[in-house]
Short mmCIF file of N, CA and C in Angstrom, two decimals:
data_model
loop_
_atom_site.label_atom_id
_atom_site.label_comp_id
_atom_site.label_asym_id
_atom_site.label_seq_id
_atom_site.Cartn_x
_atom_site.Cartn_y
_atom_site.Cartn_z
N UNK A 1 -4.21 145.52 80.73
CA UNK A 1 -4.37 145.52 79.29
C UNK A 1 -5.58 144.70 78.92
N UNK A 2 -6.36 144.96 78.31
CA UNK A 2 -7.39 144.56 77.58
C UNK A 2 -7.04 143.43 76.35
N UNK A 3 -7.50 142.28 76.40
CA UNK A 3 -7.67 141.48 75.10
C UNK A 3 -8.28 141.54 74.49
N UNK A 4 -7.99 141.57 73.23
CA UNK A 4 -9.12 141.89 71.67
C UNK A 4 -9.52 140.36 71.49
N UNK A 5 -8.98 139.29 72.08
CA UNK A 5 -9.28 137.90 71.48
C UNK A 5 -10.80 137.48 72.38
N UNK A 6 -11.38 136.55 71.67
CA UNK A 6 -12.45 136.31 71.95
C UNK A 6 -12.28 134.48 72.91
N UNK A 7 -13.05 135.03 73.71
CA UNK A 7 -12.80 133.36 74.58
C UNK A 7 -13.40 131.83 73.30
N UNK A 8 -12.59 131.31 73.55
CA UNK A 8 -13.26 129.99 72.57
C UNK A 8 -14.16 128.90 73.57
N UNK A 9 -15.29 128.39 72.92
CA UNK A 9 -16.11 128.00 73.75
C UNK A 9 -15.95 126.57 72.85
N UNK A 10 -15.54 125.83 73.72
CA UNK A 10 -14.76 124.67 73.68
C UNK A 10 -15.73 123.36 73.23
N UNK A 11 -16.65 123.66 73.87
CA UNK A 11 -17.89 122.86 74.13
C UNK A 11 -18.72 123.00 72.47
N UNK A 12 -19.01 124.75 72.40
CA UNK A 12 -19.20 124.80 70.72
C UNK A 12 -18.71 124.52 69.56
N UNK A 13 -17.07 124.50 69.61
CA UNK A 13 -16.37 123.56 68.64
C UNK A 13 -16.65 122.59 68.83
N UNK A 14 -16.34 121.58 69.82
CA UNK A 14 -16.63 120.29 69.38
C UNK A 14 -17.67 119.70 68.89
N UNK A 15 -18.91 120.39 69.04
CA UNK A 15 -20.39 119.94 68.74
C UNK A 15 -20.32 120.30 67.23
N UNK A 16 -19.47 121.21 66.70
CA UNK A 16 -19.48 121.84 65.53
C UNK A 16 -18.98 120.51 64.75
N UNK A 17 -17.53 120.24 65.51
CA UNK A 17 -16.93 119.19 64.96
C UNK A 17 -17.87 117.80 64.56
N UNK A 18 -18.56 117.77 65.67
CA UNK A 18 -19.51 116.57 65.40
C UNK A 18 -20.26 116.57 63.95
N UNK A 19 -20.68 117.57 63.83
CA UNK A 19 -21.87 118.02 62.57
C UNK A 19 -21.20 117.39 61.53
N UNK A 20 -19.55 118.53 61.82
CA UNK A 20 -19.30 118.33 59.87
C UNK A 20 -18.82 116.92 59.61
N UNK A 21 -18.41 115.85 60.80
CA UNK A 21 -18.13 114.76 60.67
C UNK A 21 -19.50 113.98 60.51
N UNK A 22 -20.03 114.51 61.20
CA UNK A 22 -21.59 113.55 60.87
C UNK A 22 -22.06 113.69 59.20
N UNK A 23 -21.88 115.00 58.81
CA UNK A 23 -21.90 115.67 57.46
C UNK A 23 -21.43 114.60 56.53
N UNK A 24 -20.20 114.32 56.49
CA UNK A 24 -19.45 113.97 55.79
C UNK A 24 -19.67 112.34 55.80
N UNK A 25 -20.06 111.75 56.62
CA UNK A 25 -20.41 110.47 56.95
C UNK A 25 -21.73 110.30 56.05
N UNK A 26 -22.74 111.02 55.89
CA UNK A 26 -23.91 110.92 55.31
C UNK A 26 -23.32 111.11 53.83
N UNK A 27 -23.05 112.10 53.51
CA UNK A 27 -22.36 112.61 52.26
C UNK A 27 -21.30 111.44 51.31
N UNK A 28 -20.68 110.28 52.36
CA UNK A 28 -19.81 109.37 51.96
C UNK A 28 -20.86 108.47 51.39
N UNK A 29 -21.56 107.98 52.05
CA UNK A 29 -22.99 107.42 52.05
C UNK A 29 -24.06 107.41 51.01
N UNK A 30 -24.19 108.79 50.63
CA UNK A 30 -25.11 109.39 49.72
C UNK A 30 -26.48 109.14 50.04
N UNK A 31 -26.49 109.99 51.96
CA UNK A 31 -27.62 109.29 52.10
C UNK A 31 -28.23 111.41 52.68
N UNK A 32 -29.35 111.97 52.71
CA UNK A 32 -29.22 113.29 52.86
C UNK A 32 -29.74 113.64 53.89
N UNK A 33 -30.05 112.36 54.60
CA UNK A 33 -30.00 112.58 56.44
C UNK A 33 -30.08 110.96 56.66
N UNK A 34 -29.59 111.44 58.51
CA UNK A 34 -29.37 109.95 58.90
C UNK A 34 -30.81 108.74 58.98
N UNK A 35 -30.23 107.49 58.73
CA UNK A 35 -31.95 106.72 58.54
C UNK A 35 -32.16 106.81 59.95
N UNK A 36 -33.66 106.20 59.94
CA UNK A 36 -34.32 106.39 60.83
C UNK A 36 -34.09 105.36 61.70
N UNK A 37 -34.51 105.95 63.27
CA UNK A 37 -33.91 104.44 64.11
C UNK A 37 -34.27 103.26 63.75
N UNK A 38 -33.70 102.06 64.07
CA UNK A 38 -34.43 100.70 64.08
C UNK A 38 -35.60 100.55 65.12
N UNK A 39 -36.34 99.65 65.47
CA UNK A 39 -37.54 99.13 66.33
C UNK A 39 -36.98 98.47 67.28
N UNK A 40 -37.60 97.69 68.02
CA UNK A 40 -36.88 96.67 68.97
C UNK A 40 -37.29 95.71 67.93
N UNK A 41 -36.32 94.45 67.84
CA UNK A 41 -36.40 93.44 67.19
C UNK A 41 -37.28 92.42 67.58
N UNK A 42 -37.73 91.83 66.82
CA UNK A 42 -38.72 90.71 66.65
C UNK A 42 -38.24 89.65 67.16
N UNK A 43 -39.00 88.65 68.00
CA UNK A 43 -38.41 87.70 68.28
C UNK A 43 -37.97 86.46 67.03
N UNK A 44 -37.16 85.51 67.57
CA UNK A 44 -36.31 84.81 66.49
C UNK A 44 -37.05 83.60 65.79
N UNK A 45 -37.05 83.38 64.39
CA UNK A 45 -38.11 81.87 63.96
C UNK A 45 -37.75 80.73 65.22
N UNK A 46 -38.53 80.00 65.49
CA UNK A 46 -38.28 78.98 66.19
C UNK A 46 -37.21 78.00 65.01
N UNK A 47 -36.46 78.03 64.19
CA UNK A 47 -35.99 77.16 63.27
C UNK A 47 -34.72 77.73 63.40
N UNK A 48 -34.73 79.31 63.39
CA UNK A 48 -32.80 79.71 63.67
C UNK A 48 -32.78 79.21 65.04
N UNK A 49 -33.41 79.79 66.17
CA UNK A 49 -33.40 79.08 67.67
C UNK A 49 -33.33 77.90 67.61
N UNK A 50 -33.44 76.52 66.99
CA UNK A 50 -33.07 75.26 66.93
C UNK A 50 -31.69 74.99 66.47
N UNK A 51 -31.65 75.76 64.94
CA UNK A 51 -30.23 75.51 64.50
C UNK A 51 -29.01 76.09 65.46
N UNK A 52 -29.20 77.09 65.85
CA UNK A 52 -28.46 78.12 67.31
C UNK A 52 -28.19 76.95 68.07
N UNK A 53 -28.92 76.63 68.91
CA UNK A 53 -29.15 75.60 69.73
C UNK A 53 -28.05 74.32 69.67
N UNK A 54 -28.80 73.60 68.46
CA UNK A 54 -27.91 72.30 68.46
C UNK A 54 -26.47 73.06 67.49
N UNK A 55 -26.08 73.88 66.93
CA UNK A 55 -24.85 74.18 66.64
C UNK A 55 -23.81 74.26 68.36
N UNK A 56 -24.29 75.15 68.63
CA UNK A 56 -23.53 74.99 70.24
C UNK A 56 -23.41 73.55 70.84
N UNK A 57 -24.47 72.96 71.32
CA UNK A 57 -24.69 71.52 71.94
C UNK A 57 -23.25 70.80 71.34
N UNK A 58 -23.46 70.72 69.98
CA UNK A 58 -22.26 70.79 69.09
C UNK A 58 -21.32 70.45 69.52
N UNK A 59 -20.85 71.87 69.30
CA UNK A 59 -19.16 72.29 69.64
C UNK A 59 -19.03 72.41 71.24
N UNK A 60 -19.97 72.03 72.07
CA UNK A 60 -19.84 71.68 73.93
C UNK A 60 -19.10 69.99 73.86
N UNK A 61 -19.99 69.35 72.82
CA UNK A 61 -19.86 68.00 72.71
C UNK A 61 -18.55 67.65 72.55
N UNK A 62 -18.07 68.27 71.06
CA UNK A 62 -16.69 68.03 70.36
C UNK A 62 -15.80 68.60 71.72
N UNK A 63 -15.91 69.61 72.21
CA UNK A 63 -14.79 70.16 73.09
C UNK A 63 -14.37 69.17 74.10
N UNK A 64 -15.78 68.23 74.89
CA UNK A 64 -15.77 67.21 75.88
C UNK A 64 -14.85 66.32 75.19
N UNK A 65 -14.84 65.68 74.12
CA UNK A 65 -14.57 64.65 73.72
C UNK A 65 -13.14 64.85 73.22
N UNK A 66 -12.92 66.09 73.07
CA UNK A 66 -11.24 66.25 72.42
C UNK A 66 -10.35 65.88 73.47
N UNK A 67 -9.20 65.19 72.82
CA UNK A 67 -7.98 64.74 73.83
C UNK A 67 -7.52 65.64 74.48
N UNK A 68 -6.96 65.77 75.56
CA UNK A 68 -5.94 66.83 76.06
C UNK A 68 -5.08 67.00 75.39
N UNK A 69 -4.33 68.39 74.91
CA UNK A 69 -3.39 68.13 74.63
C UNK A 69 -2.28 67.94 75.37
N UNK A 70 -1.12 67.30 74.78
CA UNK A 70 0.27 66.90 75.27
C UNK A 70 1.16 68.08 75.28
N UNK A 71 1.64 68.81 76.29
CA UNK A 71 2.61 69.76 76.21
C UNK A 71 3.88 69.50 75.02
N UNK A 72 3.92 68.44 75.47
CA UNK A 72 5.11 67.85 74.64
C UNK A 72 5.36 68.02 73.15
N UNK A 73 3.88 67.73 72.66
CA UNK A 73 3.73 68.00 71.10
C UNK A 73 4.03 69.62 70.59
N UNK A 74 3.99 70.19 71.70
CA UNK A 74 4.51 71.42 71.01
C UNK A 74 5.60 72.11 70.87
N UNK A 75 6.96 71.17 70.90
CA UNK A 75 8.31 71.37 70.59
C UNK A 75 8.70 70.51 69.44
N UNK A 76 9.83 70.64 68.79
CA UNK A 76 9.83 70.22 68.04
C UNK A 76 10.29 68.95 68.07
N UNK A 77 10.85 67.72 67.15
CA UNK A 77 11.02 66.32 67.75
C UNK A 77 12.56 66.19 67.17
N UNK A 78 13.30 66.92 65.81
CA UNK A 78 14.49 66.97 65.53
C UNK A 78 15.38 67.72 65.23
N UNK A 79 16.58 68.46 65.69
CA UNK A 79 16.94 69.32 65.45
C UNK A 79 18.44 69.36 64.29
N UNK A 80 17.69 69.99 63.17
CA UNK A 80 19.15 70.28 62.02
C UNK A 80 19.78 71.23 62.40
N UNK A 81 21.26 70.56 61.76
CA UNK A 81 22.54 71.80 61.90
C UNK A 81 22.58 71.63 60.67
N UNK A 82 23.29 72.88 60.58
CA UNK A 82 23.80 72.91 58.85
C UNK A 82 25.03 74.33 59.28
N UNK A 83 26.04 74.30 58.38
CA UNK A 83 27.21 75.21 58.69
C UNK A 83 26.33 76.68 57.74
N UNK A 84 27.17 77.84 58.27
CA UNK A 84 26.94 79.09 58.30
C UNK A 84 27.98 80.08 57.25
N UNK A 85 28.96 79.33 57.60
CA UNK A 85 29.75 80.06 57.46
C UNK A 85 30.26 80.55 55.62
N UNK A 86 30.78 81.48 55.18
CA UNK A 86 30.41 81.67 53.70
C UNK A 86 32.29 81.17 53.58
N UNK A 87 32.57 80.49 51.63
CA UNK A 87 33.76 80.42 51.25
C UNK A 87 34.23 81.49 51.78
N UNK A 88 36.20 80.43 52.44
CA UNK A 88 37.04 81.10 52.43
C UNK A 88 36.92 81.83 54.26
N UNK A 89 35.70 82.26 54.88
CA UNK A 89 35.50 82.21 56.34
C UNK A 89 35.75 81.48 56.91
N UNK A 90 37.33 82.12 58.06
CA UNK A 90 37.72 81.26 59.26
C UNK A 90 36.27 80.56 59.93
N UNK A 91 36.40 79.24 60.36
CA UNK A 91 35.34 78.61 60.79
C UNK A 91 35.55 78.88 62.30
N UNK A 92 34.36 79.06 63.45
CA UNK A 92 34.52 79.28 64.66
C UNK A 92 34.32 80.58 64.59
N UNK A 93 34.29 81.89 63.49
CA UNK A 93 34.38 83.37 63.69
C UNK A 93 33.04 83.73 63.29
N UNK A 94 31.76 83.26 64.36
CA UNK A 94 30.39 83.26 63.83
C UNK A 94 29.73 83.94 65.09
N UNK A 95 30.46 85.00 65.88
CA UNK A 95 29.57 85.31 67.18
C UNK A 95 29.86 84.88 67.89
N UNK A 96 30.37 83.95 68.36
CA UNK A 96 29.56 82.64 69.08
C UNK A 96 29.26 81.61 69.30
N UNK A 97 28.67 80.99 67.86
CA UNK A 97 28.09 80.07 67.85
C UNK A 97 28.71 79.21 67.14
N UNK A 98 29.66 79.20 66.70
CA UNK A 98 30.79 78.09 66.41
C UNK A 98 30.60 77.90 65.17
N UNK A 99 29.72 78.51 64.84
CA UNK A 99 29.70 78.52 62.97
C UNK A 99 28.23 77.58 62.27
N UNK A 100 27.56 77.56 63.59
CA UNK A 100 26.92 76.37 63.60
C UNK A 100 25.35 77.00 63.69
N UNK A 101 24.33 76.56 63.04
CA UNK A 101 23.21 77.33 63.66
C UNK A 101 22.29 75.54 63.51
N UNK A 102 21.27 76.03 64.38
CA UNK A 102 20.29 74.63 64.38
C UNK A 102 18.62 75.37 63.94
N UNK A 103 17.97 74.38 63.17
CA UNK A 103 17.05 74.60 63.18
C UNK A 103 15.83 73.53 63.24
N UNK A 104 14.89 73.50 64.42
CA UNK A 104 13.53 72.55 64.62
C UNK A 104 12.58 71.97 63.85
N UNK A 105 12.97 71.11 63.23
CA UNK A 105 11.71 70.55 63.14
C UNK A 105 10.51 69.15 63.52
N UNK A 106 9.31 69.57 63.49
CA UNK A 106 8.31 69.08 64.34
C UNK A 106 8.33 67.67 63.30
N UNK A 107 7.69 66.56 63.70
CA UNK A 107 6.92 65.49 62.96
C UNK A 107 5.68 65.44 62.81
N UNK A 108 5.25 65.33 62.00
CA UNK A 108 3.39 65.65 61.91
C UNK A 108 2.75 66.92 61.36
#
């Protein structure tokens, strides 16, 4: 049997696809073709290359000089209970947990 359908060339849709998305990208834009490439860039004032410079030196410095931190500091230091349970709820009928929940908090 013979097919009346035509092979789809897979490769030509997608390039198609490209267009009308490229289309529509310019069109969002309101620009009526894409700008033109950039150049290779110019080298940098010697004044951003300084500020660049000692901004890093910087934050190398501060990083040397920061304390370690303490594992420790990152739990909390007291822990609240407070009851759960609503009026009139048998106490102890909480899951589990006895009716009891705790919650951390840090100092500092």
């Amino acid at each position: 049997a013979l097919s009346t359908c035509r092979t789809l060339d897979l490769e030509a849709a997608r390039l198609k696809r490209i267009e009308a998305v490229r289309g529509q990208i310019l069109s969002k834009l309101r620009l009526p073709e894409p700008p033109p490439e950039p150049g290779p860039a110019g080298p940098l004032p010697e004044d951003v290359r300084a500020l660049y410079n000692s901004t890093r030196e910087l934050l190398l410095q501060r990083e040397r000089l920061r304390p370690p931190e303490d594992p420790r500091e990152y739990y909390g230091k007291e822990l609240l209970r407070f009851p759960m349970e609503s009026p009139g709820e048998p106490r102890g009928d909480m899951g589990g947990h006895g009716g009891t929940w705790g919650q951390l908090r840090g100092h500092g």
